[in-house]
């Protein structure tokens, strides 16, 4: 059979070793006589799985002790409501939330936040992040929200923390599609959140990393099951967490540690992205639309200049085992998502096909 490489934006490719281990442990986890799916979330077996997952993620991202890691449900999108519901409790009516708008996901976050507070879009561009000096930040804003990797448009960036305006603000970052692919200084953020289904594990788990002093600020209408403080105080067991998803996430964290951790993932991500963007840039047959400085290392949208060849391109890709390359319906074209679990061989296979299809 042709080797399969899955370029889906998410749910996305997982390490084969992780899937093989999960398959081997499916019916009987470590001699317990139970599948992980059948375990009480409060029993010793699952608690050991949970604690190892939390510890490994903390180690991988060097999460400081004054931050809690929550394993929640609801996906990345629900955080757009849960963040204001959890952070605005201590703010007077009329609080403002600042946003950097860089594409579809920040768009959705902005729309949701308007239900809870005034919104100021401090900077906006879906192809190039405006220079930070031009960001019109609100003094005393409740927090600044940014999506540091726009999965659909392919814009990735990290703020410049030397900006003195960043000293006191609470920074909230949606890292759903690039968490664990690059080193970050968690201490610079108030809240980091990420849906699991790209670089972490199966859909259904949402990671929230939050600084301790931001807990306990929920609005009275915040649903209890989504009150970060209650979730933190109960080690993510206030209600039943997505146990099987946490187990798979834990296996992915172990796999990441074996591979060399986040620094090694970053090295690989740079190599894979360079390989792909160089091939796209070298050909007149394809185009990319994001400014080079903001090109995502994880999600690479590209277009055939002659869009009438799109279907033939996708059919040829599928025949070669290169799956799920169709771009998001809102932007069209193609998109190759090259997350941590995508080996460089997969990117090379895509580059070979890009060249072949372009007749190079
Ligand atoms: C950056 C980003 N934020 C939020 C979401 C929404 O996540 P979910 O579908 O888990 O709600 C996605 C999903 O693809 C995403 O890529």
Short mmCIF file of C-alpha atoms and ligand atoms in Angstrom, two decimals:
data_model
loop_
_atom_site.label_atom_id
_atom_site.label_comp_id
_atom_site.label_asym_id
_atom_site.label_seq_id
_atom_site.Cartn_x
_atom_site.Cartn_y
_atom_site.Cartn_z
CA UNK A 1 0.00 0.00 0.00
CA UNK A 2 1.15 3.58 -0.70
CA UNK A 3 2.49 5.30 2.40
CA UNK A 4 -0.22 7.63 3.72
CA UNK A 5 0.53 11.16 4.86
CA UNK A 6 -2.38 13.03 6.41
CA UNK A 7 -2.25 16.83 6.10
CA UNK A 8 -5.55 17.51 7.88
CA UNK A 9 -5.81 20.74 9.87
CA UNK A 10 -7.52 18.89 12.69
CA UNK A 11 -8.45 16.45 13.93
CA UNK A 12 -5.03 15.65 12.62
CA UNK A 13 -2.29 13.10 12.31
CA UNK A 14 -1.09 11.47 15.55
CA UNK A 15 2.21 9.66 16.07
CA UNK A 16 1.91 6.07 14.82
CA UNK A 17 3.68 4.82 17.98
CA UNK A 18 0.99 6.44 20.12
CA UNK A 19 -1.84 4.86 18.14
CA UNK A 20 -0.11 1.48 18.25
CA UNK A 21 0.33 1.70 22.02
CA UNK A 22 -3.28 2.76 22.51
CA UNK A 23 -4.39 -0.19 20.35
CA UNK A 24 -2.27 -2.61 22.37
CA UNK A 25 -3.68 -1.25 25.64
CA UNK A 26 -7.26 -0.91 24.43
CA UNK A 27 -8.79 -3.93 26.15
CA UNK A 28 -6.61 -4.17 29.22
CA UNK A 29 -4.64 -1.18 30.46
CA UNK A 30 -1.49 -2.29 32.29
CA UNK A 31 -3.05 -5.48 33.62
CA UNK A 32 -5.96 -3.63 35.24
CA UNK A 33 -8.46 -5.72 33.32
CA UNK A 34 -10.10 -2.51 32.12
CA UNK A 35 -9.96 -0.31 29.08
CA UNK A 36 -9.08 3.31 29.96
CA UNK A 37 -12.57 4.17 28.71
CA UNK A 38 -14.08 2.01 31.43
CA UNK A 39 -12.20 3.45 34.40
CA UNK A 40 -13.61 5.75 37.04
CA UNK A 41 -12.01 9.14 36.61
CA UNK A 42 -11.38 9.20 40.37
CA UNK A 43 -9.89 5.70 40.61
CA UNK A 44 -6.16 5.13 41.16
CA UNK A 45 -5.58 3.88 37.61
CA UNK A 46 -6.96 6.92 35.84
CA UNK A 47 -5.55 9.30 38.43
CA UNK A 48 -2.07 7.96 37.65
CA UNK A 49 -2.70 8.56 33.92
CA UNK A 50 -3.96 12.06 34.62
CA UNK A 51 -1.10 13.01 36.93
CA UNK A 52 1.52 11.77 34.47
CA UNK A 53 -0.11 13.73 31.63
CA UNK A 54 -0.22 16.91 33.72
CA UNK A 55 3.38 16.46 34.88
CA UNK A 56 4.69 15.75 31.38
CA UNK A 57 2.92 18.73 29.83
CA UNK A 58 4.23 20.94 32.62
CA UNK A 59 7.74 19.69 31.93
CA UNK A 60 7.46 20.01 28.12
CA UNK A 61 6.32 23.64 28.28
CA UNK A 62 8.29 24.49 31.44
CA UNK A 63 5.06 25.70 33.04
CA UNK A 64 5.95 27.61 36.24
CA UNK A 65 4.56 26.46 39.59
CA UNK A 66 2.24 29.46 39.86
CA UNK A 67 0.24 28.28 36.85
CA UNK A 68 -2.49 25.63 36.78
CA UNK A 69 -3.02 23.27 33.88
CA UNK A 70 -6.68 22.39 33.30
CA UNK A 71 -7.94 19.58 31.09
CA UNK A 72 -11.37 20.73 30.03
CA UNK A 73 -14.12 19.98 27.50
CA UNK A 74 -15.77 22.31 25.03
CA UNK A 75 -13.05 22.83 22.43
CA UNK A 76 -11.13 25.93 21.54
CA UNK A 77 -14.21 27.83 20.44
CA UNK A 78 -15.95 27.61 23.80
CA UNK A 79 -12.96 29.36 25.36
CA UNK A 80 -14.01 32.49 23.51
CA UNK A 81 -16.91 32.70 25.97
CA UNK A 82 -15.25 30.99 28.93
CA UNK A 83 -12.33 33.40 29.04
CA UNK A 84 -14.50 36.52 29.48
CA UNK A 85 -16.83 34.59 31.79
CA UNK A 86 -13.83 33.71 33.94
CA UNK A 87 -11.80 36.91 33.80
CA UNK A 88 -14.30 39.74 33.95
CA UNK A 89 -15.77 39.12 37.42
CA UNK A 90 -13.55 41.68 39.13
CA UNK A 91 -13.93 44.31 36.40
CA UNK A 92 -16.53 47.04 36.54
CA UNK A 93 -19.23 47.05 33.88
CA UNK A 94 -17.93 48.53 30.69
CA UNK A 95 -14.59 46.70 30.70
CA UNK A 96 -12.71 46.55 27.42
CA UNK A 97 -11.03 43.54 25.87
CA UNK A 98 -8.29 44.19 23.32
CA UNK A 99 -7.87 41.89 20.34
CA UNK A 100 -5.31 41.39 17.64
CA UNK A 101 -7.25 40.26 14.61
CA UNK A 102 -5.24 38.00 12.30
CA UNK A 103 -7.85 35.79 10.66
CA UNK A 104 -10.90 33.59 11.04
CA UNK A 105 -10.26 32.36 14.57
CA UNK A 106 -9.64 35.79 16.03
CA UNK A 107 -12.73 36.91 14.14
CA UNK A 108 -14.81 34.31 15.99
CA UNK A 109 -13.23 35.23 19.33
CA UNK A 110 -14.05 38.90 18.78
CA UNK A 111 -17.69 38.19 17.93
CA UNK A 112 -18.12 36.09 21.06
CA UNK A 113 -16.38 38.57 23.35
CA UNK A 114 -18.75 41.35 22.27
CA UNK A 115 -21.46 39.55 24.25
CA UNK A 116 -19.55 40.22 27.47
CA UNK A 117 -17.60 43.44 27.16
CA UNK A 118 -16.52 46.28 24.93
CA UNK A 119 -14.11 45.11 22.30
CA UNK A 120 -11.23 47.06 20.85
CA UNK A 121 -9.53 45.60 17.79
CA UNK A 122 -6.03 46.92 18.36
CA UNK A 123 -4.66 45.71 15.04
CA UNK A 124 -6.04 43.81 12.08
CA UNK A 125 -4.70 41.97 9.07
CA UNK A 126 -5.28 38.44 7.82
CA UNK A 127 -2.01 38.19 5.88
CA UNK A 128 0.52 40.24 7.82
CA UNK A 129 0.60 41.13 11.50
CA UNK A 130 0.85 44.93 11.78
CA UNK A 131 4.04 46.19 13.51
CA UNK A 132 3.54 45.98 17.25
CA UNK A 133 4.32 49.66 17.77
CA UNK A 134 1.15 50.42 15.78
CA UNK A 135 -1.12 48.27 17.95
CA UNK A 136 -3.69 50.55 19.56
CA UNK A 137 -3.87 48.93 22.99
CA UNK A 138 -6.35 50.18 25.59
CA UNK A 139 -4.71 51.27 28.85
CA UNK A 140 -6.35 49.25 31.64
CA UNK A 141 -7.96 46.72 29.28
CA UNK A 142 -9.23 43.58 31.01
CA UNK A 143 -6.90 41.53 28.82
CA UNK A 144 -5.40 41.26 25.36
CA UNK A 145 -6.50 38.26 23.30
CA UNK A 146 -4.55 36.94 20.34
CA UNK A 147 -4.57 33.81 18.23
CA UNK A 148 -0.87 33.17 17.77
CA UNK A 149 -1.39 30.70 14.93
CA UNK A 150 -4.32 31.17 12.59
CA UNK A 151 -5.04 27.67 11.36
CA UNK A 152 -7.06 28.71 8.31
CA UNK A 153 -5.15 31.69 6.98
CA UNK A 154 -1.73 30.45 8.09
CA UNK A 155 -0.55 33.53 10.05
CA UNK A 156 1.79 32.81 12.98
CA UNK A 157 3.52 35.26 15.29
CA UNK A 158 4.74 35.84 18.78
CA UNK A 159 4.47 39.23 20.45
CA UNK A 160 7.56 41.23 21.29
CA UNK A 161 7.64 41.11 25.07
CA UNK A 162 10.14 43.96 25.23
CA UNK A 163 7.24 46.27 24.47
CA UNK A 164 6.79 48.13 27.81
CA UNK A 165 3.01 48.05 27.34
CA UNK A 166 3.20 44.27 27.87
CA UNK A 167 4.55 44.60 31.38
CA UNK A 168 1.21 44.81 33.15
CA UNK A 169 -1.34 43.52 30.70
CA UNK A 170 -2.95 40.10 30.92
CA UNK A 171 -2.20 38.24 27.71
CA UNK A 172 -4.58 35.50 26.55
CA UNK A 173 -3.38 33.34 23.67
CA UNK A 174 -5.21 30.80 21.55
CA UNK A 175 -2.41 28.36 20.70
CA UNK A 176 -4.70 25.59 19.47
CA UNK A 177 -2.77 24.89 16.30
CA UNK A 178 0.84 25.43 17.31
CA UNK A 179 1.17 24.59 20.98
CA UNK A 180 4.18 22.34 21.63
CA UNK A 181 5.72 23.18 18.26
CA UNK A 182 7.86 26.08 19.47
CA UNK A 183 9.41 27.21 22.71
CA UNK A 184 7.39 29.80 24.62
CA UNK A 185 7.89 31.57 27.91
CA UNK A 186 4.67 30.67 29.71
CA UNK A 187 5.37 33.28 32.39
CA UNK A 188 4.63 36.01 29.84
CA UNK A 189 1.03 34.86 29.45
CA UNK A 190 -2.01 35.11 31.70
CA UNK A 191 -3.93 32.34 29.96
CA UNK A 192 -2.98 29.94 27.18
CA UNK A 193 -5.59 27.68 25.69
CA UNK A 194 -5.59 25.02 23.01
CA UNK A 195 -8.01 22.48 21.62
CA UNK A 196 -6.18 19.16 21.56
CA UNK A 197 -6.99 17.93 18.08
CA UNK A 198 -3.91 19.25 16.30
CA UNK A 199 -0.71 18.86 18.28
CA UNK A 200 -1.97 17.14 21.42
CA UNK A 201 -4.44 14.34 20.83
CA UNK A 202 -8.06 13.62 19.95
CA UNK A 203 -10.80 16.23 19.80
CA UNK A 204 -12.66 16.63 23.07
CA UNK A 205 -9.83 17.78 25.32
CA UNK A 206 -9.07 21.46 25.77
CA UNK A 207 -5.98 22.56 27.62
CA UNK A 208 -6.08 25.75 29.68
CA UNK A 209 -2.92 27.05 31.35
CA UNK A 210 -3.72 29.88 33.72
CA UNK A 211 -1.77 31.99 36.19
CA UNK A 212 -2.97 31.48 39.77
CA UNK A 213 -3.87 35.09 40.48
CA UNK A 214 -6.37 35.08 37.59
CA UNK A 215 -8.43 32.33 39.20
CA UNK A 216 -11.52 33.30 41.19
CA UNK A 217 -12.57 36.15 38.89
CA UNK A 218 -15.56 34.45 37.29
CA UNK A 219 -18.77 36.31 36.56
CA UNK A 220 -21.71 34.96 38.61
CA UNK A 221 -23.31 33.62 35.41
CA UNK A 222 -20.27 31.47 34.56
CA UNK A 223 -21.40 27.80 34.47
CA UNK A 224 -19.86 25.95 37.42
CA UNK A 225 -18.43 23.17 35.27
CA UNK A 226 -16.48 25.82 33.35
CA UNK A 227 -15.40 27.97 36.28
CA UNK A 228 -11.60 27.78 36.04
CA UNK A 229 -11.19 28.03 39.81
CA UNK A 230 -13.56 25.17 40.50
CA UNK A 231 -11.92 23.11 37.78
CA UNK A 232 -8.45 23.91 39.16
CA UNK A 233 -9.42 23.21 42.78
CA UNK A 234 -10.72 19.82 41.69
CA UNK A 235 -7.74 18.86 39.51
CA UNK A 236 -9.95 18.95 36.39
CA UNK A 237 -12.35 16.47 38.03
CA UNK A 238 -15.14 18.86 39.03
CA UNK A 239 -17.15 17.02 36.44
CA UNK A 240 -16.10 13.97 34.43
CA UNK A 241 -13.22 14.99 32.20
CA UNK A 242 -12.66 13.53 28.72
CA UNK A 243 -10.74 10.59 30.14
CA UNK A 244 -9.78 8.73 26.99
CA UNK A 245 -8.65 11.91 25.28
CA UNK A 246 -6.49 12.79 28.29
CA UNK A 247 -4.95 9.31 28.14
CA UNK A 248 -4.03 9.74 24.45
CA UNK A 249 -2.73 13.26 25.14
CA UNK A 250 -0.57 11.73 27.87
CA UNK A 251 0.85 9.22 25.40
CA UNK A 252 1.60 12.08 22.97
CA UNK A 253 3.42 13.95 25.74
CA UNK A 254 5.53 10.85 26.44
CA UNK A 255 6.27 10.56 22.73
CA UNK A 256 7.28 14.22 22.57
CA UNK A 257 9.67 13.77 25.49
CA UNK A 258 11.27 10.76 23.77
CA UNK A 259 11.70 12.79 20.59
CA UNK A 260 13.62 15.51 22.42
CA UNK A 261 10.81 17.78 23.61
CA UNK A 262 9.61 21.11 22.32
CA UNK A 263 13.03 22.38 21.25
CA UNK A 264 13.39 19.40 18.93
CA UNK A 265 9.84 19.89 17.64
CA UNK A 266 10.70 23.48 16.87
CA UNK A 267 13.84 22.45 15.00
CA UNK A 268 11.84 19.95 12.94
CA UNK A 269 9.00 22.45 12.36
CA UNK A 270 11.44 24.99 10.95
CA UNK A 271 13.01 22.39 8.66
CA UNK A 272 9.65 21.09 7.41
CA UNK A 273 8.21 24.56 6.84
CA UNK A 274 11.32 25.71 4.98
CA UNK A 275 11.23 22.69 2.73
CA UNK A 276 7.62 23.32 1.79
CA UNK A 277 7.68 27.12 1.46
CA UNK A 278 10.89 26.96 -0.58
CA UNK A 279 9.24 24.59 -3.04
CA UNK A 280 6.15 26.80 -3.30
CA UNK A 281 8.24 29.95 -3.74
CA UNK A 282 10.40 28.34 -6.41
CA UNK A 283 7.47 27.58 -8.68
CA UNK A 284 5.31 29.94 -10.75
CA UNK A 285 2.61 27.34 -10.63
CA UNK A 286 1.69 28.01 -6.98
CA UNK A 287 1.24 31.06 -4.80
CA UNK A 288 1.12 31.81 -1.08
CA UNK A 289 -0.49 34.92 0.39
CA UNK A 290 0.93 35.39 3.86
CA UNK A 291 3.84 37.76 4.45
CA UNK A 292 7.00 35.65 4.84
CA UNK A 293 7.65 36.92 8.37
CA UNK A 294 4.24 35.65 9.49
CA UNK A 295 4.12 32.35 7.65
CA UNK A 296 2.84 29.58 9.88
CA UNK A 297 5.16 26.65 10.42
CA UNK A 298 2.14 24.45 11.09
CA UNK A 299 -0.50 25.38 8.50
CA UNK A 300 0.62 26.18 4.98
CA UNK A 301 -2.16 27.50 2.75
CA UNK A 302 -1.29 27.68 -0.94
CA UNK A 303 -3.08 28.22 -4.20
CA UNK A 304 -2.74 26.84 -7.70
CA UNK A 305 -2.56 29.89 -9.96
CA UNK A 306 -4.85 28.04 -12.34
CA UNK A 307 -7.65 27.07 -9.96
CA UNK A 308 -9.36 24.99 -12.64
CA UNK A 309 -6.69 22.36 -11.86
CA UNK A 310 -7.66 22.12 -8.17
CA UNK A 311 -9.70 18.92 -8.46
CA UNK A 312 -7.04 17.19 -10.55
CA UNK A 313 -4.40 18.27 -8.01
CA UNK A 314 -6.36 16.81 -5.11
CA UNK A 315 -7.15 13.58 -6.97
CA UNK A 316 -3.48 13.10 -7.87
CA UNK A 317 -2.45 13.82 -4.29
CA UNK A 318 -4.90 11.26 -2.96
CA UNK A 319 -3.64 8.64 -5.41
CA UNK A 320 -0.17 9.20 -3.97
CA UNK A 321 -1.38 8.86 -0.37
CA UNK A 322 -1.27 12.61 0.36
CA UNK A 323 -4.57 13.18 2.13
CA UNK A 324 -6.76 16.11 3.24
CA UNK A 325 -4.98 18.88 1.36
CA UNK A 326 -8.09 20.84 0.44
CA UNK A 327 -8.05 24.38 1.85
CA UNK A 328 -10.69 25.58 4.29
CA UNK A 329 -13.97 26.30 2.53
CA UNK A 330 -13.85 29.96 3.54
CA UNK A 331 -10.58 30.61 1.69
CA UNK A 332 -10.39 27.85 -0.93
CA UNK A 333 -7.15 26.60 -2.46
CA UNK A 334 -5.01 24.07 -0.62
CA UNK A 335 -3.62 23.78 2.88
CA UNK A 336 -0.96 21.46 4.19
CA UNK A 337 -0.98 21.13 7.97
CA UNK A 338 2.39 19.84 9.08
CA UNK A 339 2.01 19.33 12.81
CA UNK A 340 4.51 17.67 15.15
CA UNK A 341 3.42 14.17 14.14
CA UNK A 342 4.05 14.81 10.42
CA UNK A 343 7.48 13.40 9.56
CA UNK A 344 9.72 15.33 7.20
CA UNK A 345 9.35 12.41 4.77
CA UNK A 346 5.69 13.38 4.42
CA UNK A 347 6.61 16.96 3.56
CA UNK A 348 9.21 15.69 1.09
CA UNK A 349 6.57 13.47 -0.54
CA UNK A 350 4.31 16.53 -0.88
CA UNK A 351 7.13 18.62 -2.34
CA UNK A 352 7.89 15.87 -4.88
CA UNK A 353 4.24 15.84 -5.88
CA UNK A 354 4.04 19.65 -6.08
CA UNK A 355 6.96 19.59 -8.50
CA UNK A 356 5.58 16.69 -10.48
CA UNK A 357 2.15 18.32 -10.85
CA UNK A 358 3.70 21.62 -11.90
CA UNK A 359 5.66 19.70 -14.55
CA UNK A 360 9.03 20.54 -13.05
C1 LIG B 1 -6.74 28.43 16.30
C2 LIG B 1 -8.03 27.73 16.58
N1 LIG B 1 -8.81 28.20 17.56
C3 LIG B 1 -10.00 27.61 17.85
C4 LIG B 1 -10.43 26.52 17.13
C5 LIG B 1 -11.76 25.92 17.47
O1 LIG B 1 -11.58 24.73 18.11
P1 LIG B 1 -12.80 23.74 18.42
O2 LIG B 1 -13.32 23.26 17.11
O3 LIG B 1 -12.15 22.69 19.25
O4 LIG B 1 -13.82 24.49 19.19
C6 LIG B 1 -9.66 26.00 16.10
C7 LIG B 1 -10.13 24.82 15.35
O5 LIG B 1 -9.64 24.41 14.36
C8 LIG B 1 -8.43 26.64 15.82
O6 LIG B 1 -7.66 26.20 14.82
#
